Structure formats: structure tokens, C-alpha cells
XYZ file of C-alpha atoms in Angstrom:
479
model
C 60.402 245.218 214.202
C 59.335 248.357 215.601
C 62.457 249.875 214.774
C 62.764 248.102 211.277
C 59.611 250.150 210.514
C 60.562 253.040 211.598
C 63.999 252.893 209.057
C 61.979 251.159 206.093
C 61.934 254.622 204.642
C 65.433 255.395 204.717
C 66.414 251.706 203.267
C 64.223 252.114 200.418
C 65.718 255.761 199.587
C 68.994 254.505 199.533
C 68.141 251.330 197.835
C 66.612 253.655 195.449
C 69.997 256.082 194.949
C 71.917 253.070 195.208
C 70.128 251.510 191.739
C 69.872 255.526 190.139
C 73.367 255.254 190.342
C 73.967 252.039 189.105
C 71.604 252.811 186.209
C 73.253 255.978 185.032
C 76.305 254.638 185.348
C 75.283 251.208 183.088
C 73.610 254.300 180.733
C 76.996 256.377 180.674
C 79.158 253.423 180.160
C 76.850 252.217 177.539
C 76.657 255.413 175.461
C 80.227 256.808 175.422
C 82.257 255.949 172.702
C 86.571 256.290 173.196
C 87.893 256.514 170.210
C 91.484 254.740 169.780
C 94.689 256.562 168.955
C 94.585 255.154 165.625
C 91.000 255.514 164.683
C 88.296 258.407 164.481
C 84.930 258.394 165.337
C 82.609 259.706 162.695
C 78.975 260.490 164.817
C 75.583 261.202 162.918
C 72.237 262.225 164.117
C 71.422 264.699 166.249
C 74.177 266.360 166.738
C 76.179 269.449 165.568
C 79.514 269.626 163.545
C 82.358 271.491 163.533
C 82.722 274.271 161.116
C 85.091 271.522 158.692
C 82.301 269.557 158.216
C 79.442 271.084 157.848
C 80.261 271.472 154.005
C 77.255 269.190 152.584
C 76.717 266.875 155.615
C 76.393 267.397 159.622
C 78.546 265.086 161.392
C 80.838 264.877 164.524
C 84.620 263.844 164.072
C 86.157 261.990 167.304
C 89.817 261.573 167.519
C 91.755 260.886 170.600
C 88.789 261.365 172.940
C 84.907 259.902 174.231
C 81.607 261.405 173.456
C 78.167 260.560 174.495
C 76.053 259.037 171.818
C 72.165 258.906 172.247
C 71.070 255.505 170.988
C 68.389 255.734 168.784
C 69.281 259.493 168.341
C 72.927 259.149 167.019
C 75.089 256.821 164.993
C 78.607 256.009 165.698
C 81.028 254.368 163.105
C 84.932 254.388 163.227
C 87.322 255.156 160.618
C 90.591 253.806 160.923
C 94.143 255.681 160.502
C 96.560 253.287 159.998
C 98.594 252.844 157.305
C 97.762 250.874 153.855
C 100.216 249.826 151.604
C 99.189 249.481 147.839
C 101.709 247.520 145.265
C 102.956 249.207 141.785
C 103.198 247.256 138.717
C 102.666 249.586 135.816
C 103.601 249.055 132.009
C 105.232 252.324 131.072
C 106.854 253.879 127.830
C 109.536 256.280 128.260
C 109.971 259.609 126.152
C 112.445 257.078 123.931
C 109.708 254.798 123.420
C 111.569 251.780 125.109
C 108.806 249.911 127.707
C 109.335 249.840 131.106
C 107.524 247.866 133.489
C 107.765 249.635 136.730
C 107.507 248.477 140.030
C 106.786 250.182 143.115
C 104.673 250.380 146.387
C 102.612 253.207 148.379
C 102.551 253.615 152.032
C 99.478 255.942 152.605
C 97.164 257.193 155.512
C 93.891 258.650 156.160
C 95.471 261.999 157.559
C 95.199 263.305 160.862
C 93.404 266.867 160.071
C 89.808 267.136 160.026
C 89.240 267.663 156.483
C 91.444 264.736 155.701
C 89.477 262.830 157.915
C 86.062 264.165 156.305
C 87.045 263.154 153.224
C 88.064 260.040 153.640
C 84.955 259.841 155.614
C 82.492 260.935 152.951
C 84.152 258.535 150.113
C 85.327 255.249 152.600
C 83.095 255.258 155.338
C 82.231 251.719 155.399
C 83.989 250.399 152.280
C 87.638 251.428 152.999
C 88.867 248.118 151.461
C 88.103 250.066 148.171
C 91.067 252.577 148.595
C 93.523 250.503 147.356
C 92.116 250.380 143.920
C 91.819 253.940 144.152
C 95.011 254.581 145.167
C 96.326 252.293 142.371
C 94.318 253.965 139.854
C 96.200 257.467 140.862
C 99.483 256.524 141.154
C 99.355 254.438 137.529
C 98.185 257.216 135.589
C 100.932 259.854 137.180
C 103.646 257.364 136.744
C 102.770 256.645 133.130
C 102.612 260.565 132.737
C 105.673 261.422 134.044
C 107.998 258.278 132.699
C 106.745 259.132 129.535
C 108.466 262.664 129.884
C 111.873 260.471 130.833
C 114.764 259.004 129.377
C 115.706 255.268 130.269
C 118.535 256.600 131.951
C 116.978 259.394 133.987
C 114.770 256.807 135.375
C 117.964 254.493 135.906
C 119.702 257.265 137.669
C 117.184 259.414 139.399
C 114.292 257.504 140.864
C 113.751 259.586 143.982
C 113.450 262.138 141.593
C 110.907 259.973 139.659
C 108.709 259.022 142.995
C 109.087 263.028 143.913
C 107.328 263.896 140.853
C 105.196 261.190 141.000
C 103.867 262.224 144.444
C 103.373 265.530 143.705
C 101.447 265.279 140.997
C 99.386 262.752 143.198
C 99.315 265.025 145.727
C 95.678 267.188 144.905
C 94.050 264.126 144.264
C 95.004 262.367 147.256
C 94.103 265.182 149.265
C 90.510 264.958 147.698
C 90.412 261.359 148.881
C 91.714 262.581 152.167
C 94.897 260.057 152.111
C 98.872 261.094 152.750
C 101.174 259.548 151.185
C 104.084 258.739 153.809
C 106.528 256.702 150.870
C 106.296 255.964 147.337
C 109.314 253.610 146.339
C 110.380 252.284 143.194
C 111.330 248.923 143.353
C 112.551 247.776 140.250
C 112.220 248.421 136.926
C 111.767 245.248 134.530
C 112.848 246.044 130.481
C 111.539 243.717 127.910
C 113.188 244.943 125.471
C 116.550 244.359 127.073
C 117.551 247.967 126.925
C 119.080 248.337 130.602
C 121.058 244.875 129.887
C 122.632 246.000 126.706
C 122.999 249.636 128.363
C 125.007 247.820 131.109
C 127.391 245.544 129.124
C 129.775 248.423 128.019
C 129.930 249.439 131.976
C 130.459 245.743 133.043
C 132.984 244.864 130.807
C 134.699 247.924 131.792
C 134.352 246.925 135.692
C 135.061 242.981 134.776
C 138.230 244.224 132.909
C 139.238 247.102 135.557
C 138.077 244.205 138.234
C 140.444 241.797 135.762
C 143.477 244.588 135.976
C 142.806 245.077 139.116
C 142.818 241.318 140.912
C 146.342 240.722 138.344
C 147.609 243.882 140.106
C 146.760 242.738 143.370
C 147.962 239.148 142.404
C 151.230 240.675 140.729
C 152.012 242.789 144.405
C 151.027 239.823 146.474
C 153.599 237.642 144.200
C 156.099 240.297 144.534
C 155.509 240.456 148.164
C 155.472 236.716 148.967
C 159.141 236.445 146.694
C 160.640 239.574 148.749
C 159.141 237.710 152.125
C 160.588 234.459 150.556
C 163.510 235.745 149.747
C 164.009 237.821 153.037
C 163.248 234.461 155.075
C 166.015 232.752 152.407
C 168.577 235.443 153.437
C 167.426 235.206 157.523
C 167.841 231.780 157.475
C 171.038 231.794 155.256
C 172.593 234.595 157.658
C 171.562 232.372 160.674
C 173.295 229.409 159.180
C 176.252 231.681 158.660
C 176.314 232.827 161.714
C 175.423 229.865 163.319
C 178.396 228.028 161.152
C 180.763 230.801 162.068
C 179.807 230.015 165.639
C 180.383 226.784 165.456
C 183.430 227.317 163.482
C 184.631 229.918 166.306
C 183.956 226.872 168.822
C 185.742 224.012 167.348
C 188.403 226.309 166.752
C 188.861 227.523 170.398
C 188.417 222.987 171.415
C 190.972 222.217 168.548
C 193.603 225.230 169.907
C 192.901 223.830 173.541
C 193.478 220.627 172.594
C 196.521 221.947 170.459
C 197.947 224.544 172.732
C 200.264 221.429 174.399
C 201.079 220.198 171.208
C 201.581 223.557 169.645
C 203.723 224.925 171.796
C 205.970 221.572 172.056
C 205.942 221.774 167.635
C 207.053 225.604 168.239
C 209.916 224.980 170.558
C 211.205 221.909 168.696
C 210.787 224.181 165.796
C 212.660 227.171 167.015
C 215.521 224.106 168.117
C 214.994 222.913 164.342
C 215.833 226.543 162.974
C 219.106 226.814 165.286
C 220.269 223.421 164.137
C 219.429 224.379 160.363
C 221.543 227.819 160.727
C 224.395 225.589 162.732
C 224.396 223.466 160.052
C 224.075 226.195 157.559
C 227.251 227.544 159.007
C 229.160 224.070 159.001
C 228.474 223.425 155.830
C 230.038 227.022 154.634
C 232.776 225.753 156.542
C 232.941 222.701 154.886
C 232.914 224.730 151.535
C 235.388 226.777 151.918
C 237.750 223.592 153.123
C 236.910 221.703 149.940
C 237.423 224.961 147.937
C 240.683 225.291 150.024
C 242.024 221.941 150.363
C 240.524 219.898 147.444
C 239.072 222.275 144.676
C 241.693 224.436 144.034
C 244.696 221.843 144.007
C 242.186 219.625 141.735
C 241.820 222.756 139.251
C 245.814 223.198 139.563
C 246.049 219.462 138.713
C 243.849 219.303 136.149
C 245.549 222.348 134.581
C 249.197 220.527 134.690
C 247.276 218.074 133.187
C 245.636 219.658 130.620
C 249.371 220.834 129.666
C 250.738 217.900 129.615
C 248.140 216.493 127.498
C 248.398 219.515 124.951
C 252.460 218.930 124.836
C 251.970 215.436 124.601
C 249.612 215.935 121.867
C 252.143 217.986 119.998
C 254.635 215.944 120.499
C 252.301 213.314 119.288
C 251.320 214.533 116.303
C 255.021 216.033 115.114
C 256.008 211.694 116.187
C 253.358 210.482 113.756
C 254.370 212.504 110.787
C 257.773 211.824 111.624
C 257.152 208.259 111.314
C 254.801 208.609 108.711
C 257.736 210.780 106.555
C 260.226 207.806 107.789
C 257.818 204.826 106.619
C 257.102 206.676 103.317
C 260.969 207.482 102.799
C 262.077 203.743 103.864
C 259.190 202.242 101.615
C 260.576 204.294 98.569
C 264.159 203.629 99.413
C 263.467 199.809 99.879
C 261.100 200.230 96.651
C 264.162 201.674 95.203
C 266.681 199.583 96.487
C 264.766 195.932 95.522
C 264.563 197.636 91.912
C 268.344 198.002 91.666
C 268.557 194.421 93.075
C 266.047 193.095 90.959
C 267.885 194.523 87.852
C 271.292 194.060 89.164
C 270.534 189.866 90.026
C 267.641 188.361 89.180
C 269.096 185.281 91.141
C 268.822 187.422 94.558
C 265.104 188.275 93.510
C 264.402 185.200 95.792
C 266.131 186.387 98.995
C 264.815 189.915 98.136
C 260.917 189.060 98.568
C 261.992 186.813 101.213
C 263.343 190.073 102.831
C 260.768 191.935 101.864
C 258.293 189.569 103.664
C 260.444 189.802 106.264
C 260.166 193.673 106.264
C 256.566 193.462 105.942
C 255.584 191.552 108.568
C 258.279 193.694 110.615
C 255.864 196.894 109.661
C 252.748 195.306 109.968
C 254.342 194.468 113.613
C 255.296 197.623 114.134
C 252.516 199.365 112.752
C 250.235 196.936 115.271
C 252.492 198.187 118.427
C 252.555 201.946 116.882
C 248.501 201.463 117.251
C 248.058 199.922 120.677
C 250.484 202.557 122.036
C 248.251 205.120 120.225
C 245.092 203.680 121.506
C 246.374 203.598 125.094
C 247.654 207.249 124.314
C 243.949 208.146 123.530
C 242.576 206.557 126.605
C 245.014 208.338 129.063
C 244.715 211.752 127.262
C 240.415 211.441 127.262
C 241.070 211.038 131.100
C 242.939 213.907 131.241
C 241.486 216.054 128.779
C 238.109 215.172 130.945
C 238.336 218.770 131.895
C 239.326 220.265 128.750
C 236.162 219.398 126.869
C 234.722 222.977 127.215
C 237.812 224.727 126.572
C 237.936 223.060 123.197
C 234.340 222.957 122.471
C 234.720 227.219 123.203
C 238.051 226.679 120.673
C 235.866 224.584 117.887
C 233.748 227.650 118.002
C 236.376 229.967 117.224
C 239.023 228.512 115.384
C 237.335 225.111 114.232
C 239.917 224.641 111.412
C 242.711 224.081 113.807
C 240.996 222.314 116.146
C 239.555 219.859 113.456
C 243.337 219.698 112.405
C 244.699 218.706 115.831
C 242.002 215.984 116.627
C 242.892 214.411 113.113
C 246.613 214.688 113.994
C 246.055 213.078 117.262
C 243.810 210.304 115.791
C 245.600 209.303 113.324
C 247.807 207.011 114.477
C 244.220 204.941 115.001
C 243.637 205.963 111.313
C 246.207 204.099 109.996
C 245.718 201.435 112.329
C 242.289 200.741 111.369
C 243.895 201.344 107.700
C 246.421 198.179 108.164
C 243.915 196.012 110.631
C 243.291 193.871 107.401
C 247.002 193.135 107.385
C 246.966 191.727 111.351
C 244.900 188.435 109.803
C 247.757 187.685 107.120
C 249.708 184.609 108.000
C 251.949 185.274 105.080
C 252.563 187.910 102.217
C 253.620 187.648 99.256
C 254.697 191.267 97.396
C 254.676 190.488 93.172
C 256.263 193.135 90.934
C 259.145 193.468 93.885
C 259.662 197.094 94.475
C 256.616 198.215 92.558
C 254.002 196.076 94.619
C 255.398 197.031 97.540
C 255.399 200.869 97.225
C 251.447 200.003 95.199
C 250.399 198.120 98.368
C 251.270 201.092 100.836
C 250.125 203.794 98.670
C 246.846 202.197 98.537
C 246.471 202.156 102.708
C 247.807 205.868 102.581
C 245.054 206.870 99.834
C 242.520 205.255 101.814
C 243.305 207.218 104.665
C 243.255 210.237 102.272
C 239.951 209.255 100.722
C 238.497 208.910 104.428
C 239.643 212.182 105.988
C 237.540 214.700 103.948
C 234.356 212.837 105.648
C 236.076 212.871 108.985
C 236.590 216.346 108.678
C 232.907 217.054 107.498
C 231.386 215.531 110.005
C 233.807 216.626 112.930
C 232.666 220.605 111.571
C 228.950 219.834 111.529
C 229.289 218.412 115.229
C 228.155 214.686 113.849
C 230.028 211.346 114.919
C 232.039 210.410 112.221
C 230.990 207.720 109.650
C 232.005 204.221 110.462
C 234.198 202.789 107.413
C 233.887 199.152 106.765
C 236.842 196.815 107.057
C 239.236 197.746 104.311
C 240.452 194.505 102.096
C 243.759 193.836 101.951
C 245.216 195.190 98.517
C 246.671 192.842 96.130
C 250.135 193.208 95.748
């Protein structure tokens, strides 16, 4: 107990010190004010301001650190240094008298320097929301003034210049307000009159035209490339098909050649045999031809020549014999006629006998004429067979000596012609001659005259190379 009493003063002292420290710490915490990085402390009251803040008002500005504020003797208030934003929508008129509505945004703040903070504190401390209207009014006036000195084309093309001019013009006023403009942006230009739209139409049309041209050009180039690619593909496919066909054909040819190697060799051997046999056959044919020339053709030519010579001689003999017989017949007819005439004059009673004799004579002459015709026909047939090889010679002779050949042919066929003229008498059973010798002479003369009349037509036909016209059967003349 006595020990506690002895240490009591010490304990009281220690406790008093602790309480005093705690009280002092609490007082310091209550009086010590620290400024945030984005604010400034404005301390007024029992204080001493700086040189920059002594103009008209004595207050202390604290930024970025702390300060001791004695309650009751001093007052501390904060001034925000954060960014502020004000939207602009200003009706303006350009130097061309064109109405335009400018939309923009101003980003600003209280300046970091003490004069800016002092100016802002004097104007906006405790009423910072009013800064927005003040800034709007400042920029509205300057914006209208500057746009009024510019054309619409300059405003459209030089927005940065417009913003720079507005910031420069409002700089002094903003400094007096303690404000600093961080950014001024022209967001949009509204054109109630449609000037901007009309101004853009030519360029839009030009751009559209160029776009269509470019698109058409690209489409054409694409089509050309596609066509070229398709052509190349088709060429490649065709070349591939050709190569495949060629390879297949070569393979088929090789297989066919392999399959036909044996038969082809046999065929080649047979062909060589046939060639040799053909050569042998040609030699044998030549030999046979030589034999025919020697043993048959030359003797036949000699025989034909002999037959032609004999036929020509026989033809000449027949012509002479025919002429002689015709002349003899004519003379006999004349002699008989004269004889009959004399006898008729001498003895009328012998007329019947003479007539009977004349009938017998006529029958005999007719039989002789028929026999001569048959003989002549047989001779003509024999001569035709004999003269088969002489037709070509007579044709050549007809081309060179027509008259002689025709005369020869007429002479050769004279017996047949006379036989044809006397043919009607072959069908006469009994012939009665009137007028005696004159009747007989008239009958024979009529036959000869018919033959003479027929000779010119035969000659003309032979000259023209035609068949002599057929003559109708001659009626037996009335005696």
C-alpha cells in the first residue's frame, strides 16, 4: 500500500502527459487541413496572404499540402480544380449572310497558378456551378464575332483555325475569371438554309460519278480477269484432255501393236510371199503374152490380111461378074425383045408359042435372079465375117476417099439390091407378058429404074454415116 502511495505522483504525471499528448494530437487533427490533388484550400481570417493574394483581400491559398487552421480565428474552404465541360450551340451568321448553327464543346478548369486560383476564388468560391453559364456567354460572343468574319467555305475547311481564333479571343477574359481552356472543339455545323448541302452536291455528284466509273472499271477488270482465268482454265482443261487423250491413244496404240505384233509379222511375211508370187505371175503373164504374140496373134494377123486380100479380090470379081451379068441380062433382054418383035411381025400365029416361051424365059430368069441373090447373100455374109478386121481400114478409107468406098459398097451390095427389087416376082405363080417384047422390055426397065432411083438415097445415107432407108416392097409392074 505504502509502495503505491509512493509511486502515485509519478503515475499522475505520466497519466497527465498521456492525456495532454492525446488532447494535443486531437486538436492538431481537428485543425490540420490537407488539400487534395484536384483542389485548393482558401484560408481566410487570422492569416497572412502571399504577395499574389494581397490585392484587395488577405487570404491564403494552399495546394498539394496541409495547413493549420485555428478554429474560430480562421476559415477554410475548398476550390475544385477539376475539369469542367460546357456545351455550345450558337446561332451565327457568316460574312456571306448565311445563317449557321455552331455546335461545340469547351473543356476548361481553374488554372493551377496562384493568380488563376485567386481570381477564381474571388468570383466562383462557393458558387462554382455558375462557371458554366459564364463560360458559355464568353464563348458565345466571341464565336459569333469570329464566324461573322469568315465565309461558310472557310468555316467548313478551317475548323481548327476557327477554334484557335476563339480561344485566342477569349483568353484574356478567361484569365480574369481564373480559368484555363484545355480544349475547344467544333462538333457540328447546322445549316438551316441548306447551303452546305447544296455546296456539297456538285462534289457528291462528282464523287458518285467517279465511284461509279471506278466500280465499272473494277467490274470490267474483274470480268476481264475472270474471262482470262476461265479461258486459262479452259485451255488448261483442253490441254489436259488432249494430253490424256494422247496418252490414252499411245497406250491403246501400244496395246494394239503388242496384240497385233504376231498377226502383223504373219501378214508381213504373207505380203512378201504375195509380192514375190505377183512378180512371178507377171513374168509368167509376160511370157504367155510373148507366146501369144508369136504363136497366135502374128499368124492371126497374117491370116486376117490374107482374108482381107482374098475378100477384096473376091469383091472385085463379084463386082465385075455382077456388072457383066447385068449387062448380059440387059443385052439378052434387048435381043429377046427384038427377036419377039420380029417373030411377032413375021408370024402372028406363033405369038402364043412365043408368049409361052417368054413366060418360061421369065420364070427361068426369076429363078436365076433368086439364085444369084442367095449366092450374093451368102457371099456378103462370108465377106462380112472375113472383113471384121478390115472395118477400121475401110473407115479410114471412107474419110480419105469417100466416093470410091461408097461405089465399092454399092457394087458389093448390087446383087442384094437387084434381088430386093425383083423380090415381088418371086411370089408370082404365072406371069403374062402383054405387048410382046415391048411389055418384057418395059418390065425389066421398070425394075432397073427402081434400082436407079434408090441408089442416090443410099449414096447420101452412106456419105452421112447413116443406115440406108428401107424401101417398101416393090409391086410387080403391070406388063
